[in-house]
PDB file of C-alpha atoms in Angstrom:
ATOM      1  CA  MET A   1     115.636  84.156 135.084  1.00  0.00           C
ATOM      2  CA  ALA A   2     115.562  80.940 132.927  1.00  0.00           C
ATOM      3  CA  ILE A   3     112.444  78.822 132.984  1.00  0.00           C
ATOM      4  CA  GLU A   4     114.184  75.866 134.657  1.00  0.00           C
ATOM      5  CA  GLN A   5     115.447  78.148 137.471  1.00  0.00           C
ATOM      6  CA  ALA A   6     112.097  79.901 137.893  1.00  0.00           C
ATOM      7  CA  LEU A   7     109.916  76.873 137.713  1.00  0.00           C
ATOM      8  CA  PHE A   8     109.723  76.320 141.515  1.00  0.00           C
ATOM      9  CA  ARG A   9     110.717  79.797 142.633  1.00  0.00           C
ATOM     10  CA  ARG A  10     107.482  80.447 144.505  1.00  0.00           C
ATOM     11  CA  ALA A  11     107.625  77.058 146.299  1.00  0.00           C
ATOM     12  CA  GLU A  12     111.292  77.707 147.177  1.00  0.00           C
ATOM     13  CA  LEU A  13     110.336  81.019 148.756  1.00  0.00           C
ATOM     14  CA  LEU A  14     107.871  79.184 150.968  1.00  0.00           C
ATOM     15  CA  LEU A  15     109.772  76.027 151.761  1.00  0.00           C
ATOM     16  CA  GLY A  16     113.416  76.859 151.330  1.00  0.00           C
ATOM     17  CA  ASP A  17     116.122  75.210 149.206  1.00  0.00           C
ATOM     18  CA  GLU A  18     116.814  72.285 151.516  1.00  0.00           C
ATOM     19  CA  ALA A  19     113.210  71.187 151.638  1.00  0.00           C
ATOM     20  CA  MET A  20     112.928  71.525 147.796  1.00  0.00           C
ATOM     21  CA  SER A  21     115.952  69.338 147.361  1.00  0.00           C
ATOM     22  CA  ARG A  22     114.430  66.696 149.605  1.00  0.00           C
ATOM     23  CA  ILE A  23     111.141  66.762 147.699  1.00  0.00           C
ATOM     24  CA  ALA A  24     112.971  66.417 144.357  1.00  0.00           C
ATOM     25  CA  GLU A  25     114.653  63.181 145.512  1.00  0.00           C
ATOM     26  CA  LYS A  26     111.476  61.425 146.741  1.00  0.00           C
ATOM     27  CA  ARG A  27     110.063  58.555 144.664  1.00  0.00           C
ATOM     28  CA  VAL A  28     106.311  58.423 144.578  1.00  0.00           C
ATOM     29  CA  ILE A  29     103.903  55.954 143.001  1.00  0.00           C
ATOM     30  CA  ILE A  30     100.201  56.687 142.513  1.00  0.00           C
ATOM     31  CA  PHE A  31      97.784  53.788 141.875  1.00  0.00           C
ATOM     32  CA  GLY A  32      94.710  55.073 140.012  1.00  0.00           C
ATOM     33  CA  VAL A  33      94.826  58.381 138.127  1.00  0.00           C
ATOM     34  CA  GLY A  34      91.171  59.157 137.748  1.00  0.00           C
ATOM     35  CA  GLY A  35      89.276  61.922 139.431  1.00  0.00           C
ATOM     36  CA  VAL A  36      91.460  61.826 142.588  1.00  0.00           C
ATOM     37  CA  GLY A  37      94.804  60.458 141.439  1.00  0.00           C
ATOM     38  CA  SER A  38      95.179  62.747 138.387  1.00  0.00           C
ATOM     39  CA  TRP A  39      94.936  65.940 140.465  1.00  0.00           C
ATOM     40  CA  CYS A  40      97.214  64.436 143.104  1.00  0.00           C
ATOM     41  CA  ALA A  41      99.873  63.782 140.385  1.00  0.00           C
ATOM     42  CA  GLU A  42      99.679  67.346 138.970  1.00  0.00           C
ATOM     43  CA  SER A  43      99.942  68.905 142.380  1.00  0.00           C
ATOM     44  CA  LEU A  44     102.969  66.764 143.302  1.00  0.00           C
ATOM     45  CA  VAL A  45     104.810  67.681 140.073  1.00  0.00           C
ATOM     46  CA  ARG A  46     103.983  71.384 140.476  1.00  0.00           C
ATOM     47  CA  SER A  47     105.346  71.151 144.040  1.00  0.00           C
ATOM     48  CA  GLY A  48     108.702  69.737 142.937  1.00  0.00           C
ATOM     49  CA  ILE A  49     108.351  65.942 142.872  1.00  0.00           C
ATOM     50  CA  ARG A  50     110.455  64.767 139.970  1.00  0.00           C
ATOM     51  CA  LYS A  51     110.315  60.996 140.292  1.00  0.00           C
ATOM     52  CA  LEU A  52     106.719  59.865 139.865  1.00  0.00           C
ATOM     53  CA  THR A  53     105.105  56.651 138.724  1.00  0.00           C
ATOM     54  CA  ILE A  54     101.491  56.555 137.669  1.00  0.00           C
ATOM     55  CA  VAL A  55      99.481  53.390 137.368  1.00  0.00           C
ATOM     56  CA  ASP A  56      96.075  52.977 135.665  1.00  0.00           C
ATOM     57  CA  SER A  57      94.808  50.499 133.083  1.00  0.00           C
ATOM     58  CA  ASP A  58      91.980  52.543 131.633  1.00  0.00           C
ATOM     59  CA  ARG A  59      91.558  54.842 128.628  1.00  0.00           C
ATOM     60  CA  VAL A  60      89.997  58.295 128.760  1.00  0.00           C
ATOM     61  CA  ALA A  61      86.231  58.137 128.346  1.00  0.00           C
ATOM     62  CA  VAL A  62      83.776  60.988 127.633  1.00  0.00           C
ATOM     63  CA  THR A  63      82.262  60.567 131.108  1.00  0.00           C
ATOM     64  CA  ASN A  64      85.710  61.242 132.665  1.00  0.00           C
ATOM     65  CA  ILE A  65      85.765  64.836 131.367  1.00  0.00           C
ATOM     66  CA  ASN A  66      83.736  66.283 134.222  1.00  0.00           C
ATOM     67  CA  ARG A  67      86.362  65.481 136.886  1.00  0.00           C
ATOM     68  CA  GLN A  68      89.625  63.971 135.628  1.00  0.00           C
ATOM     69  CA  LEU A  69      92.547  66.307 134.902  1.00  0.00           C
ATOM     70  CA  MET A  70      93.786  64.943 131.623  1.00  0.00           C
ATOM     71  CA  ALA A  71      90.302  64.139 130.264  1.00  0.00           C
ATOM     72  CA  THR A  72      89.219  66.441 127.475  1.00  0.00           C
ATOM     73  CA  THR A  73      87.367  66.040 124.209  1.00  0.00           C
ATOM     74  CA  LYS A  74      90.831  65.806 122.527  1.00  0.00           C
ATOM     75  CA  THR A  75      92.141  62.991 124.764  1.00  0.00           C
ATOM     76  CA  VAL A  76      89.081  60.696 124.717  1.00  0.00           C
ATOM     77  CA  GLY A  77      90.310  57.173 123.750  1.00  0.00           C
ATOM     78  CA  GLN A  78      93.873  57.807 124.846  1.00  0.00           C
ATOM     79  CA  VAL A  79      95.502  55.706 127.609  1.00  0.00           C
ATOM     80  CA  LYS A  80      95.041  57.717 130.790  1.00  0.00           C
ATOM     81  CA  VAL A  81      98.560  57.371 132.103  1.00  0.00           C
ATOM     82  CA  ASP A  82     100.017  58.445 128.739  1.00  0.00           C
ATOM     83  CA  ALA A  83      97.731  61.515 128.504  1.00  0.00           C
ATOM     84  CA  LEU A  84      98.572  62.496 132.012  1.00  0.00           C
ATOM     85  CA  LYS A  85     102.315  61.915 131.532  1.00  0.00           C
ATOM     86  CA  GLU A  86     102.253  64.199 128.491  1.00  0.00           C
ATOM     87  CA  ARG A  87     100.561  66.914 130.472  1.00  0.00           C
ATOM     88  CA  LEU A  88     102.956  66.537 133.464  1.00  0.00           C
ATOM     89  CA  LEU A  89     105.965  66.810 131.256  1.00  0.00           C
ATOM     90  CA  THR A  90     104.745  70.145 129.878  1.00  0.00           C
ATOM     91  CA  ILE A  91     104.882  71.357 133.517  1.00  0.00           C
ATOM     92  CA  ASN A  92     108.321  70.013 134.204  1.00  0.00           C
ATOM     93  CA  PRO A  93     110.104  68.562 131.175  1.00  0.00           C
ATOM     94  CA  SER A  94     112.941  67.180 133.337  1.00  0.00           C
ATOM     95  CA  ALA A  95     110.666  65.185 135.581  1.00  0.00           C
ATOM     96  CA  GLU A  96     111.000  61.414 135.511  1.00  0.00           C
ATOM     97  CA  ILE A  97     107.408  60.225 134.901  1.00  0.00           C
ATOM     98  CA  THR A  98     106.894  56.479 134.517  1.00  0.00           C
ATOM     99  CA  ALA A  99     103.482  55.709 133.030  1.00  0.00           C
ATOM    100  CA  LEU A 100     102.234  52.131 133.590  1.00  0.00           C
ATOM    101  CA  GLN A 101      99.058  51.026 131.800  1.00  0.00           C
ATOM    102  CA  GLN A 102      98.442  48.276 134.340  1.00  0.00           C
ATOM    103  CA  ILE A 103      96.110  47.339 137.156  1.00  0.00           C
ATOM    104  CA  PHE A 104      97.217  46.446 140.700  1.00  0.00           C
ATOM    105  CA  THR A 105      95.960  42.927 141.433  1.00  0.00           C
ATOM    106  CA  ALA A 106      97.167  39.861 143.281  1.00  0.00           C
ATOM    107  CA  ALA A 107      98.722  38.696 140.013  1.00  0.00           C
ATOM    108  CA  THR A 108     100.625  41.939 139.299  1.00  0.00           C
ATOM    109  CA  ALA A 109     101.340  43.311 142.848  1.00  0.00           C
ATOM    110  CA  GLU A 110     104.984  42.070 143.141  1.00  0.00           C
ATOM    111  CA  SER A 111     105.909  43.623 139.808  1.00  0.00           C
ATOM    112  CA  PHE A 112     105.511  47.142 141.187  1.00  0.00           C
ATOM    113  CA  GLU A 113     108.401  46.772 143.723  1.00  0.00           C
ATOM    114  CA  LEU A 114     106.654  48.766 146.413  1.00  0.00           C
ATOM    115  CA  ASP A 115     109.759  48.744 148.622  1.00  0.00           C
ATOM    116  CA  THR A 116     111.581  51.024 146.244  1.00  0.00           C
ATOM    117  CA  TYR A 117     109.293  54.018 146.844  1.00  0.00           C
ATOM    118  CA  ASP A 118     109.257  56.681 149.522  1.00  0.00           C
ATOM    119  CA  TYR A 119     105.522  57.318 149.109  1.00  0.00           C
ATOM    120  CA  ILE A 120     102.708  55.135 147.993  1.00  0.00           C
ATOM    121  CA  ILE A 121      99.313  56.639 147.167  1.00  0.00           C
ATOM    122  CA  ASP A 122      96.141  54.678 146.774  1.00  0.00           C
ATOM    123  CA  ALA A 123      93.322  56.122 144.625  1.00  0.00           C
ATOM    124  CA  ILE A 124      91.982  52.718 143.555  1.00  0.00           C
ATOM    125  CA  ASP A 125      88.222  52.099 143.195  1.00  0.00           C
ATOM    126  CA  SER A 126      88.119  48.263 143.321  1.00  0.00           C
ATOM    127  CA  LEU A 127      87.545  47.040 146.839  1.00  0.00           C
ATOM    128  CA  LYS A 128      89.523  43.831 146.496  1.00  0.00           C
ATOM    129  CA  ASP A 129      92.557  45.474 144.870  1.00  0.00           C
ATOM    130  CA  LYS A 130      92.422  48.416 147.286  1.00  0.00           C
ATOM    131  CA  ALA A 131      92.450  46.068 150.221  1.00  0.00           C
ATOM    132  CA  LEU A 132      95.415  44.206 148.832  1.00  0.00           C
ATOM    133  CA  LEU A 133      97.413  47.458 148.225  1.00  0.00           C
ATOM    134  CA  ILE A 134      96.661  48.597 151.738  1.00  0.00           C
ATOM    135  CA  LEU A 135      97.974  45.356 153.172  1.00  0.00           C
ATOM    136  CA  MET A 136     101.125  45.277 151.015  1.00  0.00           C
ATOM    137  CA  ALA A 137     101.893  48.990 151.301  1.00  0.00           C
ATOM    138  CA  CYS A 138     101.731  48.835 155.076  1.00  0.00           C
ATOM    139  CA  GLN A 139     104.440  46.101 154.976  1.00  0.00           C
ATOM    140  CA  THR A 140     106.951  48.565 153.405  1.00  0.00           C
ATOM    141  CA  LYS A 141     108.920  51.400 154.846  1.00  0.00           C
ATOM    142  CA  ALA A 142     107.166  53.857 152.514  1.00  0.00           C
ATOM    143  CA  LYS A 143     104.697  56.420 153.799  1.00  0.00           C
ATOM    144  CA  PHE A 144     101.311  55.312 152.611  1.00  0.00           C
ATOM    145  CA  TYR A 145      98.171  57.506 152.038  1.00  0.00           C
ATOM    146  CA  SER A 146      94.794  56.338 150.854  1.00  0.00           C
ATOM    147  CA  SER A 147      91.776  57.989 149.340  1.00  0.00           C
ATOM    148  CA  MET A 148      88.313  56.786 150.445  1.00  0.00           C
ATOM    149  CA  GLY A 149      85.172  57.348 148.366  1.00  0.00           C
ATOM    150  CA  ALA A 150      84.991  60.748 146.586  1.00  0.00           C
ATOM    151  CA  ALA A 151      81.545  60.078 144.831  1.00  0.00           C
ATOM    152  CA  LEU A 152      78.220  61.371 146.062  1.00  0.00           C
ATOM    153  CA  LYS A 153      79.911  64.425 147.713  1.00  0.00           C
ATOM    154  CA  LEU A 154      79.280  68.106 147.191  1.00  0.00           C
ATOM    155  CA  ASP A 155      80.424  70.069 150.243  1.00  0.00           C
ATOM    156  CA  PRO A 156      84.248  70.567 150.249  1.00  0.00           C
ATOM    157  CA  THR A 157      84.232  71.676 153.861  1.00  0.00           C
ATOM    158  CA  LYS A 158      83.453  68.085 154.904  1.00  0.00           C
ATOM    159  CA  ILE A 159      86.648  66.666 153.378  1.00  0.00           C
ATOM    160  CA  GLN A 160      89.136  65.702 156.077  1.00  0.00           C
ATOM    161  CA  VAL A 161      92.061  63.472 157.008  1.00  0.00           C
ATOM    162  CA  ALA A 162      92.001  60.650 159.641  1.00  0.00           C
ATOM    163  CA  GLU A 163      93.723  57.489 160.513  1.00  0.00           C
ATOM    164  CA  PHE A 164      92.067  54.596 158.716  1.00  0.00           C
ATOM    165  CA  TRP A 165      90.337  52.997 161.752  1.00  0.00           C
ATOM    166  CA  LYS A 166      88.960  56.400 162.804  1.00  0.00           C
ATOM    167  CA  VAL A 167      87.390  57.293 159.458  1.00  0.00           C
ATOM    168  CA  LYS A 168      83.706  57.788 160.091  1.00  0.00           C
ATOM    169  CA  GLY A 169      80.678  58.029 157.697  1.00  0.00           C
ATOM    170  CA  ASP A 170      82.454  56.591 154.697  1.00  0.00           C
ATOM    171  CA  PRO A 171      80.953  53.393 153.137  1.00  0.00           C
ATOM    172  CA  LEU A 172      84.231  52.378 151.439  1.00  0.00           C
ATOM    173  CA  ALA A 173      86.190  52.551 154.634  1.00  0.00           C
ATOM    174  CA  ARG A 174      83.515  50.567 156.373  1.00  0.00           C
ATOM    175  CA  ALA A 175      83.586  47.917 153.579  1.00  0.00           C
ATOM    176  CA  LEU A 176      87.419  47.664 153.878  1.00  0.00           C
ATOM    177  CA  ARG A 177      87.356  47.291 157.631  1.00  0.00           C
ATOM    178  CA  ASN A 178      84.672  44.645 157.399  1.00  0.00           C
ATOM    179  CA  ARG A 179      86.712  42.799 154.826  1.00  0.00           C
ATOM    180  CA  PHE A 180      89.810  42.802 157.049  1.00  0.00           C
ATOM    181  CA  LYS A 181      87.859  41.602 159.998  1.00  0.00           C
ATOM    182  CA  ARG A 182      86.121  38.887 157.977  1.00  0.00           C
ATOM    183  CA  GLU A 183      89.396  37.572 156.551  1.00  0.00           C
ATOM    184  CA  LYS A 184      91.230  38.233 159.861  1.00  0.00           C
ATOM    185  CA  VAL A 185      94.111  39.903 158.068  1.00  0.00           C
ATOM    186  CA  PHE A 186      94.923  43.454 159.036  1.00  0.00           C
ATOM    187  CA  PRO A 187      97.237  46.277 157.942  1.00  0.00           C
ATOM    188  CA  LYS A 188     100.612  46.050 159.800  1.00  0.00           C
ATOM    189  CA  ARG A 189     100.572  49.708 160.721  1.00  0.00           C
ATOM    190  CA  LYS A 190      98.346  52.788 160.815  1.00  0.00           C
ATOM    191  CA  PHE A 191      97.953  55.089 157.837  1.00  0.00           C
ATOM    192  CA  GLN A 192      96.129  58.290 156.968  1.00  0.00           C
ATOM    193  CA  CYS A 193      93.097  58.558 154.735  1.00  0.00           C
ATOM    194  CA  VAL A 194      91.375  61.432 152.907  1.00  0.00           C
ATOM    195  CA  PHE A 195      87.600  61.147 153.259  1.00  0.00           C
ATOM    196  CA  SER A 196      84.284  62.987 153.623  1.00  0.00           C
ATOM    197  CA  ASP A 197      81.448  61.930 155.867  1.00  0.00           C
ATOM    198  CA  GLU A 198      78.946  63.476 153.488  1.00  0.00           C
ATOM    199  CA  LEU A 199      76.774  60.982 151.590  1.00  0.00           C
ATOM    200  CA  LEU A 200      74.251  62.193 149.036  1.00  0.00           C
ATOM    201  CA  GLU A 201      72.064  60.214 146.559  1.00  0.00           C
ATOM    202  CA  ASN A 202      72.146  60.184 142.809  1.00  0.00           C
ATOM    203  CA  GLN A 203      69.459  62.452 141.359  1.00  0.00           C
ATOM    204  CA  LYS A 204      69.046  60.299 138.279  1.00  0.00           C
ATOM    205  CA  PRO A 205      69.026  56.569 137.835  1.00  0.00           C
ATOM    206  CA  ILE A 206      72.320  55.050 136.842  1.00  0.00           C
ATOM    207  CA  ASP A 207      72.400  54.077 133.151  1.00  0.00           C
ATOM    208  CA  PHE A 208      73.674  50.766 132.000  1.00  0.00           C
ATOM    209  CA  ASP A 209      76.914  52.227 130.648  1.00  0.00           C
ATOM    210  CA  ASP A 210      77.674  54.026 133.898  1.00  0.00           C
ATOM    211  CA  LYS A 211      80.357  52.400 136.072  1.00  0.00           C
ATOM    212  CA  GLY A 212      79.810  54.440 139.270  1.00  0.00           C
ATOM    213  CA  ASN A 213      77.964  57.121 141.150  1.00  0.00           C
ATOM    214  CA  GLY A 214      77.792  60.789 140.554  1.00  0.00           C
ATOM    215  CA  THR A 215      80.944  62.889 141.111  1.00  0.00           C
ATOM    216  CA  ILE A 216      82.044  66.413 140.615  1.00  0.00           C
ATOM    217  CA  ALA A 217      85.430  68.034 139.991  1.00  0.00           C
ATOM    218  CA  HIS A 218      85.909  70.242 142.927  1.00  0.00           C
ATOM    219  CA  ILE A 219      85.490  67.252 145.306  1.00  0.00           C
ATOM    220  CA  THR A 220      87.718  64.757 143.528  1.00  0.00           C
ATOM    221  CA  ALA A 221      90.351  67.485 142.970  1.00  0.00           C
ATOM    222  CA  ILE A 222      90.419  68.469 146.642  1.00  0.00           C
ATOM    223  CA  PHE A 223      90.813  64.803 147.581  1.00  0.00           C
ATOM    224  CA  GLY A 224      93.806  64.588 145.250  1.00  0.00           C
ATOM    225  CA  PHE A 225      95.308  67.878 146.463  1.00  0.00           C
ATOM    226  CA  MET A 226      94.976  66.710 150.121  1.00  0.00           C
ATOM    227  CA  LEU A 227      96.847  63.441 149.264  1.00  0.00           C
ATOM    228  CA  ALA A 228      99.564  65.483 147.648  1.00  0.00           C
ATOM    229  CA  ALA A 229      99.686  67.821 150.653  1.00  0.00           C
ATOM    230  CA  LEU A 230     100.269  64.837 152.957  1.00  0.00           C
ATOM    231  CA  VAL A 231     103.264  63.865 150.818  1.00  0.00           C
ATOM    232  CA  ILE A 232     104.742  67.329 150.705  1.00  0.00           C
ATOM    233  CA  GLN A 233     104.255  68.094 154.359  1.00  0.00           C
ATOM    234  CA  ASN A 234     105.883  64.815 155.376  1.00  0.00           C
ATOM    235  CA  ALA A 235     108.759  65.308 152.974  1.00  0.00           C
ATOM    236  CA  ILE A 236     109.700  68.770 154.296  1.00  0.00           C
ATOM    237  CA  LYS A 237     109.671  67.572 157.919  1.00  0.00           C
ATOM    238  CA  GLU A 238     112.402  64.970 157.419  1.00  0.00           C
TER     239      GLU A 238
END
């Protein structure tokens, strides 16, 4: 059996040809391809998604290596979306991977043409930009899934999925809800989030060069895999 024919053979056995055909036609965009988004992207491509746009403005840093899929000692300094695209194309060379070294902000939001996607995935860290993406994505017909905070977690059994307003024990979700209430602007519809109600503390002081709290690979990867699972499960039900 040729490589192209065998690539998704095991997924086809589980899901069937019709479901795999539907998955292949879905257009997905992921905002943020760090510790969560990078694993989500890989899982989607390995599951048969062929039309994927990945958005991130950063370059690979040494401190990314402990948890981000494409971050290695050889990719430090490379544009994240370019490094990830290169890897994804080694998995499925026929995939249509669009890599955008950009950031989602009020100034750039319209350029992403959110209405053209079947699935929008939020793995953004910035509170302001995340809130804006939530509001805009919920005005489209696309299915929208969002990752809450994956830092300061260690127990994978605490990772779960809930509707945004029912997420409990997550500081990022709380901050987003407070922001929406303060500004009196709310998402137009419900959407599901991946989160954990575990909240640990850093065991060392944060250095000046550190941009965030402590994280570990098995947690961020599971967050990403769960986002990918939401996409695949929805796609095969249609």
